[in-house]
mmCIF file of C-alpha atoms in Angstrom:
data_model
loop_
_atom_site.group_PDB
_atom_site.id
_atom_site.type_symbol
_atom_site.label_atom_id
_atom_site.label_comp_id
_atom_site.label_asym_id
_atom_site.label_seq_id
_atom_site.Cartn_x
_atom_site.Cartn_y
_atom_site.Cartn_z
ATOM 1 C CA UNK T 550 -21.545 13.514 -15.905
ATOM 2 C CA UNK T 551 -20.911 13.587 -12.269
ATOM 3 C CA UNK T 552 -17.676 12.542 -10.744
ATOM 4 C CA UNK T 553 -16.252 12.208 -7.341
ATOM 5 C CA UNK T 554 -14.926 15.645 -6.213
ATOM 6 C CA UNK T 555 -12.319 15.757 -3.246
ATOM 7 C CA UNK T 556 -14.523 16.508 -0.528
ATOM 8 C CA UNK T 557 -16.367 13.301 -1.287
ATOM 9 C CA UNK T 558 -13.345 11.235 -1.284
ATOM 10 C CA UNK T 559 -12.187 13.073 1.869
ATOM 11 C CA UNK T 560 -15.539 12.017 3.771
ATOM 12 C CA UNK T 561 -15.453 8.661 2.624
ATOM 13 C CA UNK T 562 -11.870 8.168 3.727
ATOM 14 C CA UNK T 563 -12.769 9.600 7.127
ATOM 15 C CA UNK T 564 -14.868 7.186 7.372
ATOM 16 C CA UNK T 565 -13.284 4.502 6.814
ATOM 17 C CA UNK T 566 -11.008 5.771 9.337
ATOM 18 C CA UNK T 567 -13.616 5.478 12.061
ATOM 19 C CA UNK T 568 -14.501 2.538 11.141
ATOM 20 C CA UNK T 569 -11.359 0.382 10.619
ATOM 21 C CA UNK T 570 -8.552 2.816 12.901
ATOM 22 C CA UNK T 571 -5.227 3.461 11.550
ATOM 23 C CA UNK T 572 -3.576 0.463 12.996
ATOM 24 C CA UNK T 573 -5.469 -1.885 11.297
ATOM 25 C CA UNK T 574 -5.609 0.159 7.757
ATOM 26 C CA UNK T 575 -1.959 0.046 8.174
ATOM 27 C CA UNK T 576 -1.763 -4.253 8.935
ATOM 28 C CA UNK T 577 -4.021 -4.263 6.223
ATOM 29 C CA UNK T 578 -2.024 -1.982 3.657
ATOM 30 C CA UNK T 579 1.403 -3.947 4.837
ATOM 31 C CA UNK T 580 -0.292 -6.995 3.953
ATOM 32 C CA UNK T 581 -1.523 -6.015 0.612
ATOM 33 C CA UNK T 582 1.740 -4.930 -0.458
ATOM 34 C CA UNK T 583 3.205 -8.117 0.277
ATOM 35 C CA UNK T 584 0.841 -9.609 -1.050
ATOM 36 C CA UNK T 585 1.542 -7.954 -4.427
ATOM 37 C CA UNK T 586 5.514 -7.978 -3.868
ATOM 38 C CA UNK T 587 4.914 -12.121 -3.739
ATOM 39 C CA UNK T 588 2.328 -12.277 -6.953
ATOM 40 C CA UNK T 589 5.155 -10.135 -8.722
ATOM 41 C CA UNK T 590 8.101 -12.445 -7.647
ATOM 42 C CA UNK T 591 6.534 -15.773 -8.707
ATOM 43 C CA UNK T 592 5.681 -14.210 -12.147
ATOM 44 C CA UNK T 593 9.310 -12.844 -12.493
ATOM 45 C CA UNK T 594 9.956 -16.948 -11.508
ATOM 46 C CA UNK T 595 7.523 -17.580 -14.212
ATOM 47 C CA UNK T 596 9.292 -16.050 -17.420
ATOM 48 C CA UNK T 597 13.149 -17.060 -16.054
ATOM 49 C CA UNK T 598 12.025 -20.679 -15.825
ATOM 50 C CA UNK T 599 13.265 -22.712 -19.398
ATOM 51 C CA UNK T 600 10.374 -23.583 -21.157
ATOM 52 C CA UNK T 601 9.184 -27.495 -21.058
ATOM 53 C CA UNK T 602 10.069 -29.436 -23.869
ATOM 54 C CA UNK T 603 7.218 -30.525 -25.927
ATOM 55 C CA UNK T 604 7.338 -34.150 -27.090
ATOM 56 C CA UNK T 605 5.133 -35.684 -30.150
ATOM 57 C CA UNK T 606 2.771 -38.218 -29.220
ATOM 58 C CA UNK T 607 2.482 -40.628 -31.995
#
């Protein structure tokens, strides 16, 4: 099998760096981490919120 060896991963993220810049990887990693931080709050929200109470329809 062939994998991805470090140079490869090197290159790519050089170019990625041309592409994009640092400043805008950076906006763009800042963002994703809130991002997550927020996903990760609500679900902590989520499981501390009691339960609804299930009624029987008759």
């Amino acid at each position: 099998m062939m994998g991805i060896s470090i140079w490869q991963l090197l290159i790519i993220l050089l170019i990625v760096v041309m592409l994009f810049g640092t400043k805008r990887l950076r906006n763009l990693g800042s963002d994703l981490g809130g991002a997550i931080s927020g996903f990760r709050k609500s679900v902590n929200e989520g499981e501390n919120s009691p339960e609804p109470v299930k009624q029987e329809i008759k």
